[in-house]
Tab-separated table of C-alpha atoms and ligand atoms in Angstrom:
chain	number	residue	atom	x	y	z
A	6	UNK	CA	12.928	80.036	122.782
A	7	UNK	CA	10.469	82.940	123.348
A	8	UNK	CA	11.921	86.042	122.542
A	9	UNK	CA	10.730	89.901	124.044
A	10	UNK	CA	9.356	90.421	120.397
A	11	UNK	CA	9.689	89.148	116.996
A	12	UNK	CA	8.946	91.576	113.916
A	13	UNK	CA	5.569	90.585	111.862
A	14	UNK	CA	6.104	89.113	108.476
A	15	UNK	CA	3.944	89.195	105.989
A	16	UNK	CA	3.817	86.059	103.181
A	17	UNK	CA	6.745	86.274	101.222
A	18	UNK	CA	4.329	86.010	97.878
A	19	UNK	CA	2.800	89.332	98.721
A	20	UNK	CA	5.991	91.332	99.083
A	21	UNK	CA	7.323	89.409	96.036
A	22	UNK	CA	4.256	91.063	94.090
A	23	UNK	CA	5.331	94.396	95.197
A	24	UNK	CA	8.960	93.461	94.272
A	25	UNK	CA	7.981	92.687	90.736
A	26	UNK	CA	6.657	96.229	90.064
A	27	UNK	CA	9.719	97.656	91.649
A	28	UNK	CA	12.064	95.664	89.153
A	29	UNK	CA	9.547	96.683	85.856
A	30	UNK	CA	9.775	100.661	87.063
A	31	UNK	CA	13.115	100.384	87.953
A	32	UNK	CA	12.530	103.337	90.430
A	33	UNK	CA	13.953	102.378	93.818
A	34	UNK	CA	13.854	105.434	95.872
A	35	UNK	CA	13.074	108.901	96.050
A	36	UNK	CA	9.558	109.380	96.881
A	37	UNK	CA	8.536	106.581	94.346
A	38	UNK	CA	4.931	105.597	93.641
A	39	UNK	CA	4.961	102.604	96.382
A	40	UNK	CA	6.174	105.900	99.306
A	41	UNK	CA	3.497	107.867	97.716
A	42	UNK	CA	1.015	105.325	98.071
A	43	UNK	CA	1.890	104.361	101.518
A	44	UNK	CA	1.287	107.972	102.326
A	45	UNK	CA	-2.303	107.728	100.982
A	46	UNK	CA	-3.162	104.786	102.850
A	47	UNK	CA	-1.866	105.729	105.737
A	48	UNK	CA	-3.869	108.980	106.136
A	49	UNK	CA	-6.760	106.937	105.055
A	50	UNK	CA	-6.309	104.569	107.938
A	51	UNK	CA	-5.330	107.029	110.181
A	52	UNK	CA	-7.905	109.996	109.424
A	53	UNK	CA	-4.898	112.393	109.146
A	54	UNK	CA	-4.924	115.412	106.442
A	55	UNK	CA	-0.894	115.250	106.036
A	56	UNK	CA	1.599	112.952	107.004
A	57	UNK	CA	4.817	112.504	105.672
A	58	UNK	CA	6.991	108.783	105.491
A	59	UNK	CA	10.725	108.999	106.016
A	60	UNK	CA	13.958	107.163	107.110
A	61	UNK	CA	13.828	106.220	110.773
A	62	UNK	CA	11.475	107.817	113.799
A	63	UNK	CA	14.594	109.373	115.332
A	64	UNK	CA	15.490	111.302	112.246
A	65	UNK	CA	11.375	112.534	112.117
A	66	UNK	CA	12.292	113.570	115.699
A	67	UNK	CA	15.674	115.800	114.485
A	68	UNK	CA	13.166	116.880	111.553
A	69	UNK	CA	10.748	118.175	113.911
A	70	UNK	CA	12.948	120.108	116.055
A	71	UNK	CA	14.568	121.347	113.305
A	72	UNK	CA	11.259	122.645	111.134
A	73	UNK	CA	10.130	124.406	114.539
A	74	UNK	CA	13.366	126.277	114.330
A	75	UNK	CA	13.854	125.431	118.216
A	76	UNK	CA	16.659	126.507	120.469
A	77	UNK	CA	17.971	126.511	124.119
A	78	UNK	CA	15.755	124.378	126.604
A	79	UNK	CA	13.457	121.813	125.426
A	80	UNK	CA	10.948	119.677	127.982
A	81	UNK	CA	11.097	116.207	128.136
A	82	UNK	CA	10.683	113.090	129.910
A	83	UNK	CA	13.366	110.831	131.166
A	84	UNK	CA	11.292	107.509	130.784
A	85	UNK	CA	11.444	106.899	127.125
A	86	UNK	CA	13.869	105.145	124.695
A	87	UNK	CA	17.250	107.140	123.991
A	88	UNK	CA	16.446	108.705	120.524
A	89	UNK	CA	13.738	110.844	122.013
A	90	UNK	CA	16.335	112.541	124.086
A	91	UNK	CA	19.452	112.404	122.099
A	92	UNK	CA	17.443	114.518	118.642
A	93	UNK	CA	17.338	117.275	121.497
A	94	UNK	CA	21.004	117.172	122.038
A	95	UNK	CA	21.939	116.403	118.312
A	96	UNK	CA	19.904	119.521	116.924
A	97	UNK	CA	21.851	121.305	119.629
A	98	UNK	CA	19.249	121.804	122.148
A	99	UNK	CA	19.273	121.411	125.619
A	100	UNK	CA	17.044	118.546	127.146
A	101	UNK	CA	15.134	119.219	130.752
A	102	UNK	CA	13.465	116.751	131.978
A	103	UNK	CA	10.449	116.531	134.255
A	104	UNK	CA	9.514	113.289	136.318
A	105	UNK	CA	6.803	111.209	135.094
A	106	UNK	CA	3.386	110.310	136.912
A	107	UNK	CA	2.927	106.818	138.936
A	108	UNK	CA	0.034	105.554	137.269
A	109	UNK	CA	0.028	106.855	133.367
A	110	UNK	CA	3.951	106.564	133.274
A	111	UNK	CA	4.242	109.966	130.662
A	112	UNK	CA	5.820	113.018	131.784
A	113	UNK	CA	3.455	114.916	134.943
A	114	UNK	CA	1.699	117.767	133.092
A	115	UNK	CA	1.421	119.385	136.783
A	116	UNK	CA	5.273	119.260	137.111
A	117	UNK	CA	5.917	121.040	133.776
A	118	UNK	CA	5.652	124.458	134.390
A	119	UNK	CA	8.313	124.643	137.439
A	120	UNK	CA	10.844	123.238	134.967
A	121	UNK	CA	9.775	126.279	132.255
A	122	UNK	CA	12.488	128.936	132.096
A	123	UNK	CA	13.121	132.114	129.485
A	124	UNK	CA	15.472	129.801	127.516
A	125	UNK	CA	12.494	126.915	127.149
A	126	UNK	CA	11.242	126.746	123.436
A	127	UNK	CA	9.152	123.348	123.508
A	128	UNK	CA	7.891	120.272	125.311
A	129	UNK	CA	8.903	116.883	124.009
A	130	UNK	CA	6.529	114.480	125.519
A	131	UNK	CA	6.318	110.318	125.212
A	132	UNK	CA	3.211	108.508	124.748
A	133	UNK	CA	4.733	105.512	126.653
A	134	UNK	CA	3.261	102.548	125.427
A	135	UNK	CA	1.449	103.900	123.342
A	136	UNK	CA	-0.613	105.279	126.376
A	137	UNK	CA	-1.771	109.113	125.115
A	138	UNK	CA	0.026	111.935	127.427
A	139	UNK	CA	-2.472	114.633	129.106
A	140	UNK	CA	-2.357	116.061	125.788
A	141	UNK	CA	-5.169	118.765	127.136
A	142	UNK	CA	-3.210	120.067	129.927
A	143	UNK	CA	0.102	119.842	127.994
A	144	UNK	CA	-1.657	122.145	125.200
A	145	UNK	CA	-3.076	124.874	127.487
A	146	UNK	CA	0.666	125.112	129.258
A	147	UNK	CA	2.670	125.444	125.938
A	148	UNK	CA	-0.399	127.946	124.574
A	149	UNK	CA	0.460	130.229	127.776
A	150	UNK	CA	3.817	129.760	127.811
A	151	UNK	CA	4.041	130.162	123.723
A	152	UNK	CA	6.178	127.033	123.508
A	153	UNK	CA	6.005	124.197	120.597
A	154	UNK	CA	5.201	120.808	121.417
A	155	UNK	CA	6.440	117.936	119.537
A	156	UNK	CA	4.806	113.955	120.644
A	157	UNK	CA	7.399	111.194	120.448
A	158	UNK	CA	4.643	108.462	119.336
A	159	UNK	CA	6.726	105.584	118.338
A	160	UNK	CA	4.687	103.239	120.149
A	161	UNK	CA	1.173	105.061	119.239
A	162	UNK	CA	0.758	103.401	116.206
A	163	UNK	CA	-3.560	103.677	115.850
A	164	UNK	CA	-4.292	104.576	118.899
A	165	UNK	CA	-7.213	107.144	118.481
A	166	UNK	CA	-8.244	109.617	121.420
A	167	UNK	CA	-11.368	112.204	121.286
A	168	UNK	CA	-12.393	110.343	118.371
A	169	UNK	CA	-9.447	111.392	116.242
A	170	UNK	CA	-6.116	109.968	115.792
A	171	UNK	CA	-3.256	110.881	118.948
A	172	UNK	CA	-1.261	112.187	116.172
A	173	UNK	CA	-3.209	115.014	115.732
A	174	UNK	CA	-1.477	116.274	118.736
A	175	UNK	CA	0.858	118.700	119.266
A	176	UNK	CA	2.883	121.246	116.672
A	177	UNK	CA	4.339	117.738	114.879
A	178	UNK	CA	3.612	114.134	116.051
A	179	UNK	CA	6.017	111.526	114.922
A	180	UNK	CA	5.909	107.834	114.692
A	181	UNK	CA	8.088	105.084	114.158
A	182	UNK	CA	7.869	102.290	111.722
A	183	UNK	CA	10.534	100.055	112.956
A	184	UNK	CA	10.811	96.399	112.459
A	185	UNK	CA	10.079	96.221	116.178
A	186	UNK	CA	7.393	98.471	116.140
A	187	UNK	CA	3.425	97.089	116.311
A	188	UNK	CA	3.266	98.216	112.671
A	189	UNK	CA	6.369	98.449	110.872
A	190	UNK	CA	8.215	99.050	107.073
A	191	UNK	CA	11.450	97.421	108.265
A	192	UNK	CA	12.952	101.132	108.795
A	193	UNK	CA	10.439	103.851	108.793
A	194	UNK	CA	8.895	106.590	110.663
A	195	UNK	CA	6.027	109.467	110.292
A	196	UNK	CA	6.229	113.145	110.544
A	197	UNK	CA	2.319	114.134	111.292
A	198	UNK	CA	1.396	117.874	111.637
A	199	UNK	CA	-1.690	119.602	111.251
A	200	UNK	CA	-0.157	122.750	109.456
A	201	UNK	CA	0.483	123.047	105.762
A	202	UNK	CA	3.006	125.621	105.519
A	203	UNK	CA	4.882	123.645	108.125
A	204	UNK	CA	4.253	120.097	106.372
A	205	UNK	CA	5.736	122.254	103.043
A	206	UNK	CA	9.098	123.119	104.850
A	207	UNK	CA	9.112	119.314	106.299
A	208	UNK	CA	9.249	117.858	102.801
A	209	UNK	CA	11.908	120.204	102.186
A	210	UNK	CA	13.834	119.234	104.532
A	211	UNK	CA	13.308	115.603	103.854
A	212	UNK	CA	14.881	116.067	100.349
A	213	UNK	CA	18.000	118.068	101.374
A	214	UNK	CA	16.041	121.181	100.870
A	215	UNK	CA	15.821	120.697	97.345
A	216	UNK	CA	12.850	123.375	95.697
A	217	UNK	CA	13.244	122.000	92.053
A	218	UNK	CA	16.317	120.659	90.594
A	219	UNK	CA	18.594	123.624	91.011
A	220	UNK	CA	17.503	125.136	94.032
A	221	UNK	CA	17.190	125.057	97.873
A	222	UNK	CA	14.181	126.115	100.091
A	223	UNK	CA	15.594	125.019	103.208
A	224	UNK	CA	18.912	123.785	105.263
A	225	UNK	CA	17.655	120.056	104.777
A	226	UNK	CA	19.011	116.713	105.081
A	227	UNK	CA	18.291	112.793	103.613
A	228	UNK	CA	14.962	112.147	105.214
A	229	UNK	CA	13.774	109.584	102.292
A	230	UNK	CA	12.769	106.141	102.171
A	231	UNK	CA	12.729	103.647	99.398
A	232	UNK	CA	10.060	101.713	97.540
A	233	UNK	CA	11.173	98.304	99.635
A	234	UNK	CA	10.711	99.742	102.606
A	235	UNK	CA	7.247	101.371	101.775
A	236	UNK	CA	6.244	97.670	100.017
A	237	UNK	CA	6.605	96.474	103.722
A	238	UNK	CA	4.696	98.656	104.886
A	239	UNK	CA	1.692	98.514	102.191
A	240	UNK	CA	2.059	94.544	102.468
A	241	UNK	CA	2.230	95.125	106.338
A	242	UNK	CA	-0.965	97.319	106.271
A	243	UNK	CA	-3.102	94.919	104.805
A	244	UNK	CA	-2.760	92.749	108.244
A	245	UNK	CA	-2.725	95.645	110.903
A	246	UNK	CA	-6.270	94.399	111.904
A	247	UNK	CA	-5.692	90.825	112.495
A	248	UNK	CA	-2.143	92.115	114.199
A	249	UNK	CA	-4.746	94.192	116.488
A	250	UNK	CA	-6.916	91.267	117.245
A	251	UNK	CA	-4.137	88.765	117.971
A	252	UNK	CA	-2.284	91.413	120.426
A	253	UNK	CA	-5.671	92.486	122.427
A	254	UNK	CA	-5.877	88.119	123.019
A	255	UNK	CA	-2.459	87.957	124.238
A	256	UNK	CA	-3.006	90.862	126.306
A	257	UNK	CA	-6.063	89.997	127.666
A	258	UNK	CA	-4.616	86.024	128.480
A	259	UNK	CA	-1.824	87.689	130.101
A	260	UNK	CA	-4.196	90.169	132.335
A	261	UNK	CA	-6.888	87.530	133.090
A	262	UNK	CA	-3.457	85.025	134.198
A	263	UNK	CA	-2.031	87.260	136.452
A	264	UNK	CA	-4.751	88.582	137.752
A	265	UNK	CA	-3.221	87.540	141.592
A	266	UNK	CA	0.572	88.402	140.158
A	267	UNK	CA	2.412	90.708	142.212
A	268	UNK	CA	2.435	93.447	139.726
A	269	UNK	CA	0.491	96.594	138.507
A	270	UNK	CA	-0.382	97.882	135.167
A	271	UNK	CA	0.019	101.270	133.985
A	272	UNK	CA	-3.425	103.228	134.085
A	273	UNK	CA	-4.367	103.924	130.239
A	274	UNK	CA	-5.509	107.370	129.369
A	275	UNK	CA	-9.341	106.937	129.895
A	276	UNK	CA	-10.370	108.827	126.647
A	277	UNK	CA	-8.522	106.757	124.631
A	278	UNK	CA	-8.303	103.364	122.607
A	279	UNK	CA	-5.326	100.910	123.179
A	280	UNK	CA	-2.778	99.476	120.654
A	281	UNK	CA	-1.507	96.475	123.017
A	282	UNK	CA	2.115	97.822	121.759
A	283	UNK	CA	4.092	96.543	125.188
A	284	UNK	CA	2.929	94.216	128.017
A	285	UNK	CA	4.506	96.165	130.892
A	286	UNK	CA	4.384	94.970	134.530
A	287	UNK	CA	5.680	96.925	137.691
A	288	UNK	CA	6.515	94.574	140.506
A	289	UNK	CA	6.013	95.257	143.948
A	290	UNK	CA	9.359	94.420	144.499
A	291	UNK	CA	12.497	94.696	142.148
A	292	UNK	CA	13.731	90.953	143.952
A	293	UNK	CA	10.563	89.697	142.877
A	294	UNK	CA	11.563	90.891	139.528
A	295	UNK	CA	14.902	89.977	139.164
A	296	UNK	CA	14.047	86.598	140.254
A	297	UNK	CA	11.364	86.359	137.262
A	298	UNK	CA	14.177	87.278	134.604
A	299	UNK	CA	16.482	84.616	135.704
A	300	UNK	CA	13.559	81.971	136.317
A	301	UNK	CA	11.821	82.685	132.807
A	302	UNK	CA	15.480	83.408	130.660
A	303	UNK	CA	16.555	79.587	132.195
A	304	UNK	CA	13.464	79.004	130.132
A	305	UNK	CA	14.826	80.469	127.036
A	306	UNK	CA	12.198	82.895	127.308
A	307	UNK	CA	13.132	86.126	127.179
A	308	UNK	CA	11.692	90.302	128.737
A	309	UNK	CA	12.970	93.356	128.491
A	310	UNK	CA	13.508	96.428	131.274
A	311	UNK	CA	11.914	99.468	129.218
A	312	UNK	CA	12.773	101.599	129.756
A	313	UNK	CA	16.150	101.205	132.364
A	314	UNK	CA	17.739	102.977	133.233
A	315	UNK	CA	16.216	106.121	133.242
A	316	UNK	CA	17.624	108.966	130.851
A	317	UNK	CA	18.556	111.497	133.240
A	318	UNK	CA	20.936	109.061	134.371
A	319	UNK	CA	22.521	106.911	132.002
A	320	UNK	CA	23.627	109.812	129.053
A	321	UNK	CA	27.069	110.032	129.293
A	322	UNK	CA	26.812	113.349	127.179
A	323	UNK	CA	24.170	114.683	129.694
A	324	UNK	CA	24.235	115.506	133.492
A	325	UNK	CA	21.014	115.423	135.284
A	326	UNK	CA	19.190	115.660	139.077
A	327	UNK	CA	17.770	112.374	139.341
A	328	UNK	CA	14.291	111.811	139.490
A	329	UNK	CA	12.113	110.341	142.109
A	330	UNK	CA	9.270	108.373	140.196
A	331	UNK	CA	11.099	107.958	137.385
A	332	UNK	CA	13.943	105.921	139.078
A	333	UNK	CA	11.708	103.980	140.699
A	334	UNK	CA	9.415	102.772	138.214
A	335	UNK	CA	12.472	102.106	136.180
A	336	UNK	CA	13.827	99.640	138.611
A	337	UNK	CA	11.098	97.826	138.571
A	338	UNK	CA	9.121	98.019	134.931
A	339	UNK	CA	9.487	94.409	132.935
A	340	UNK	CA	7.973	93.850	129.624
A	341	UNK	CA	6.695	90.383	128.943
A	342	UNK	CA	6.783	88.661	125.178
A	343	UNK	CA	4.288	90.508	123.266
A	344	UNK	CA	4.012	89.738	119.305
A	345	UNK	CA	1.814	88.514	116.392
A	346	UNK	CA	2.406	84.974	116.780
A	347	UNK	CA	2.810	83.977	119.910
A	348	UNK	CA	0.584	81.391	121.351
A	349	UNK	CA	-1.821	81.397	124.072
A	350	UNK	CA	-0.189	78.355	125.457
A	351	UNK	CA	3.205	80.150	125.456
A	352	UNK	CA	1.621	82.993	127.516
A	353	UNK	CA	0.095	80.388	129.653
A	354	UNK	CA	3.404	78.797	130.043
A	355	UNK	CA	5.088	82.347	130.790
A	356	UNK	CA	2.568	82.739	133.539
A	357	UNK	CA	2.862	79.588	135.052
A	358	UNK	CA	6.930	80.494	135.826
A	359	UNK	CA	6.164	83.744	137.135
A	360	UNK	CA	3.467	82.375	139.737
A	361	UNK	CA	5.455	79.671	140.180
A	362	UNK	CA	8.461	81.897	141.337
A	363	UNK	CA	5.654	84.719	143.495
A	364	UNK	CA	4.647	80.999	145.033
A	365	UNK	CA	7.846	80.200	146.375
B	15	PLP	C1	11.693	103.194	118.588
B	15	PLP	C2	11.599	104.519	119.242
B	15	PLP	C3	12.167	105.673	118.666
B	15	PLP	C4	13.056	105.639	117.469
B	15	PLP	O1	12.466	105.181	116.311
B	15	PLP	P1	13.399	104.563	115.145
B	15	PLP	O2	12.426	104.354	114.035
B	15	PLP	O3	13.960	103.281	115.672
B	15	PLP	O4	14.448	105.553	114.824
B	15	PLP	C5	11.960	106.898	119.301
B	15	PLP	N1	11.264	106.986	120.439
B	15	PLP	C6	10.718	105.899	121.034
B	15	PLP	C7	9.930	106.077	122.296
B	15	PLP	C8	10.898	104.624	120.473
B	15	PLP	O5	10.406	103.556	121.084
């Protein structure tokens, strides 16, 4: 069996070690030294000034929105996962989504201002795949408008753009450390922002607002994480270069095999570096496509459609135009098995089912 993706484990030894020093300290959560440290080694990595680890990447999304103090209308794309929508809704916001472009597959900068109305307070853009928005264009639009942006880079994880880290981005850039993630602490996720005073009220909020032992700063809410989850991620971060390497092979098997396949890529922002987070392909044709699930899952190997359906359309708590690129792209976007361990000759046999089936 092949699945979509499989979650990269360390050696169990390593996280044992960690384990150890969690038992003699006896200090399991609540920014502990292991969170602290994480923090430190992730800036270091990532060439960011502040960064903050907490709970989940949705709940660094609901953080965001809330620090920014945003109301009514916020901007966003339909083609992304669910969370990046539903914070909108949950911190009582209104989402409004813009159609994405063809070839980069993040929200079209030139559609954004149409959508902008006296109740809009922000733009909450996807880096889909990992693949850096038009973060230029996006900037000078909320800078005339006066609007906040927020990035939703779950998938971003190292991707570097202008020679500095995409999470530099925007008002607040979050990520997500989720088991499924390219670089994951189990659970996890990053608040990144460039601005102290609005890092300060983020780590507020992260402790339920607490500003010493008897008093509150801020409305806030549980935003922590614990000292096993930030183990995983220090054990975890000791491999993200070999986890790099292994991905770009894959990647580059599965490009130089399909090379006649039906299918197009999604055009990667040219200023920036990859992460090989997802192996998307759009068909041609959504037959074509439907025809490669069934042929590859009587394999036992198993893809994903993400994102499908599109947002705009699916939220039962949300009603919604539809949206021309967006709905088709969906139809026809299929990720193939991407993940640390898997073997060139399992791409090679992946490859052989899908020509196989084009062949026909
Ligand atoms: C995974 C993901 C999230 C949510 O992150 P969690 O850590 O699972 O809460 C948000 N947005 C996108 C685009 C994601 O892929």
């Amino acid at each position: 069996m092949i699945p979509v993706t499989k979650p990269f484990l360390p050696p169990q030894e390593e996280y044992q070690k960690y384990l150890n020093g969690i038992w003699k300290r006896e200090w399991l959560t609540n920014m502990g030294p292991l969170a602290s440290e994480l923090e430190m080694e992730l800036k270091a990595y990532l060439n960011l000034k502040h960064l903050l680890y907490v709970t989940n990447g949705t709940i660094a999304l609901q953080m965001a929105i809330k620090a920014l103090e945003l109301k009514g209308e916020i901007i966003t794309t339909p083609f992304s996962f669910v969370a990046t929508t539903s914070s909108i809704v949950w911190e009582g916001c209104q989402p409004v989504f813009v159609d994405i472009e063809e070839d980069s597959l993040n929200i079209d900068a030139t559609k954004i201002e149409e959508a902008i109305t006296e109740k809009t307070s922000a733009i909450l853009a996807t880096h889909v795949y990992g693949n850096p928005c038009d973060v230029e264009k996006i900037q000078e639009i909320a800078g005339k408008h006066n609007l906040k942006v927020i990035y939703d880079g779950a998938h971003a994880f190292g991707v570097r753009i202008n020679d500095q880290s995409i999470f530099n981005y925007g008002d607040i850039s979050i990520c997500s450390l989720h088991a499924t993630k390219l670089y994951h602490s189990v659970e996890g996720g990053l608040l990144i922002t460039k601005d102290p005073v609005l890092l300060k009220k983020l780590a507020f909020i992260r402790n339920f607002g607490f500003n010493g032992p008897e008093n509150f700063a801020e409305l806030g809410i549980n935003g922590k994480n614990s000292e096993f989850h930030a183990a995983m991620g220090l054990v975890n971060l000791k491999y993200i270069q070999d986890i790099h390497e292994k991905r770009k092979v894959v990647t580059e098997r599965y490009n130089q095999n399909l090379s006649h396949f039906a299918a197009r890529r999604s055009i990667w922002n040219s200023m920036a570096t990859k992460n090989y987070a997802y192996y998307p392909l759009i068909f041609e044709d959504e037959d074509l496509m439907r025809k490669c699930i069934d042929f590859l899952n009587s394999h036992e190997i198993f893809t994903r459609r993400y994102f499908y359906p599109s947002l705009a359309n699916t939220l039962p708590y949300i009603s919604s135009k539809a949206f021309e690129v967006t709905d088709d792209i969906a139809k026809r976007v299929l990720c193939l098995p991407l993940f640390y361990d898997l073997t060139l000759e399992e791409v090679d046999l992946i490859c052989r089912l899908l020509l196989r089936i084009q062949n026909n």
